[in-house]
Coordinates of C-alpha atoms in Angstrom, one line a residue:
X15 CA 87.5 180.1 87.6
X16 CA 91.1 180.8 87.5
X17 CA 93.0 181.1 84.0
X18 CA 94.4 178.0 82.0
X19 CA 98.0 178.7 81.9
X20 CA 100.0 177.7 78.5
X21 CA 101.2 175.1 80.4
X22 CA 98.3 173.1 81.8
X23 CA 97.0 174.2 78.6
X24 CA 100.1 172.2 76.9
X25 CA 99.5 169.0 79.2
X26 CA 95.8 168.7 77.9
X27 CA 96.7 168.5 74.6
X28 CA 99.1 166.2 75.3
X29 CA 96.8 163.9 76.6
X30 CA 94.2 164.5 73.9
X31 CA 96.4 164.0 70.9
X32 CA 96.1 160.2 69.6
X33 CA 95.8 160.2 66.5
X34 CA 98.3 162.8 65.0
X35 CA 101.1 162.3 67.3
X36 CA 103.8 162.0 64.9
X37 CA 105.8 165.3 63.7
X38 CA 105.2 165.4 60.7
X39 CA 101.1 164.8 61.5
X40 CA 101.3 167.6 63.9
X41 CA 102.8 170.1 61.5
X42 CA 100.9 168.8 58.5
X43 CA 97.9 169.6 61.0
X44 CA 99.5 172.8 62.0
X45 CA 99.6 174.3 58.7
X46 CA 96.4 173.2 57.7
X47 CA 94.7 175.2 60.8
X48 CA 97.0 177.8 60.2
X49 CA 95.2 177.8 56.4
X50 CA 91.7 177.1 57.9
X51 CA 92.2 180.2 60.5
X52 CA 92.9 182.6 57.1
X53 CA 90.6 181.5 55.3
X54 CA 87.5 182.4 58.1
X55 CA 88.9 186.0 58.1
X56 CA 88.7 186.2 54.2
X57 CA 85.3 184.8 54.4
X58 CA 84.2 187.3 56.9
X59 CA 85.4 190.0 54.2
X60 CA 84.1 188.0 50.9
X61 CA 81.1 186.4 51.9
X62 CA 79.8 188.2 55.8
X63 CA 81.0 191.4 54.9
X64 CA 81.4 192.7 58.3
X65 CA 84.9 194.0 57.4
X66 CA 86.3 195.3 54.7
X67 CA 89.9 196.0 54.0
X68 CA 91.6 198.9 52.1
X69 CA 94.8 198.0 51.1
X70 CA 97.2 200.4 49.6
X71 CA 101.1 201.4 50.2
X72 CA 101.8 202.8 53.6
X73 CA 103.5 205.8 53.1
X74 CA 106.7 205.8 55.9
X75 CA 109.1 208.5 56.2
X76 CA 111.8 207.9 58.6
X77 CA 111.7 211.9 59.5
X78 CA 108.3 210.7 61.5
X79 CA 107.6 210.7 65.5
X80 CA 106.4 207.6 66.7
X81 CA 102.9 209.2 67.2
X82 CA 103.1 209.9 63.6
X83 CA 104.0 206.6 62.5
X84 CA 101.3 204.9 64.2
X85 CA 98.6 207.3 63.3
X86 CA 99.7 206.9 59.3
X87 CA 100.7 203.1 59.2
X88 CA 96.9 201.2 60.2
X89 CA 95.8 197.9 59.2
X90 CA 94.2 197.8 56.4
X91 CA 90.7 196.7 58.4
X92 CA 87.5 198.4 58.7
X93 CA 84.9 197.6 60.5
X94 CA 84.7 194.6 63.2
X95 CA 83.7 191.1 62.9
X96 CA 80.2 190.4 63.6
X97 CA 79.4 187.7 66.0
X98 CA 79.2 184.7 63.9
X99 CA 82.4 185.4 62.2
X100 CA 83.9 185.9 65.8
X101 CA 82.9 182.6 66.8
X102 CA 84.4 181.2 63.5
X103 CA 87.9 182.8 63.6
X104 CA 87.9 182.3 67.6
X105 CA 87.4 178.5 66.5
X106 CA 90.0 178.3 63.7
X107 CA 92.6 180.4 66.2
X108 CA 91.9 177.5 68.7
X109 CA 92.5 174.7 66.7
X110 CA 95.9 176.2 65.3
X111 CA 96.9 177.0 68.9
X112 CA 96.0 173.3 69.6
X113 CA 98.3 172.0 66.8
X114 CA 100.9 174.6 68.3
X115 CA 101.0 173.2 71.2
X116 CA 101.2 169.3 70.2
X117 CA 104.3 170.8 68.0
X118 CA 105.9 172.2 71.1
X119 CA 104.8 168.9 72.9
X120 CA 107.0 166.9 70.3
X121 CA 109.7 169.2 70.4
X122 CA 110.0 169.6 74.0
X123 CA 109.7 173.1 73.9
X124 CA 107.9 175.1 77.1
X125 CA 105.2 177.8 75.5
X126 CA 105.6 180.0 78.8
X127 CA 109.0 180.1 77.9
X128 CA 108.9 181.0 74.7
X129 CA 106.1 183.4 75.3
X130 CA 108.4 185.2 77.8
X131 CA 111.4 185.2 75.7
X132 CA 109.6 186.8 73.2
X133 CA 108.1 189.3 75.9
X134 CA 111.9 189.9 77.4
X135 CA 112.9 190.8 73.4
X136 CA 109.8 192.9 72.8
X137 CA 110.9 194.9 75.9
X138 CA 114.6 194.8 75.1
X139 CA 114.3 195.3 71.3
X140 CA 111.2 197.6 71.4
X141 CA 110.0 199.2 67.7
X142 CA 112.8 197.5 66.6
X143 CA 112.1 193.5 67.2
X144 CA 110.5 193.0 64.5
X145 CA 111.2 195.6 61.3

């Protein structure tokens, strides 16, 4: 089976979306899954357990290598979701990827393009696109 590009992927929701079709339905809806998808990975940590997070200030000195930086700066997350929780958060992460599309279907705007846009700055702007 050959891979759904974010186009194709774009014209399907298109086609599926009836009932929220107006703007401010779509980004009502967008937020909302946006919510729904944070609130499965705090229930994996709250109620599943199968991660944890250890929060505390991330000590960055400008004096550091790269290699330093990303050994010192993590995320926060141990552990890995278990299967359950994967199939939850997978769930929510598809629904808000469905609303993002139907928002980009509104507003005319192409998701490959956006996605390579943002891949062309990534490359261009490197550490730096987004501190």
């Amino acid at each position: 089976m050959s891979s759904l590009t974010l186009k194709q992927f774009q014209d399907q929701v298109s086609e599926l979306l009836l009932r929220h079709r107006s703007l401010l339905d779509v980004l009502s809806k967008f937020q909302q899954s946006g919510a729904a998808t944070n609130r499965s990975v705090v229930k994996s940590i709250t109620e599943c357990g199968c991660i944890q997070v250890h929060a505390a200030k991330q000590e960055y000195h400008p004096e550091m290598t790269l290699d330093e930086a990303k050994e010192v700066l993590g995320t926060h997350v141990s552990g890995h979701l278990c299967e359950q929780c994967i199939e939850v958060v997978s769930t929510e992460l598809g629904r808000n990827l469905f609303y993002m599309s139907a928002l980009s279907n509104i507003l005319d705007v192409n998701l490959e393009q956006v996605v390579e846009n943002e891949s062309k700055k990534c490359t261009t702007l490197g550490l730096f696109n987004m501190s």
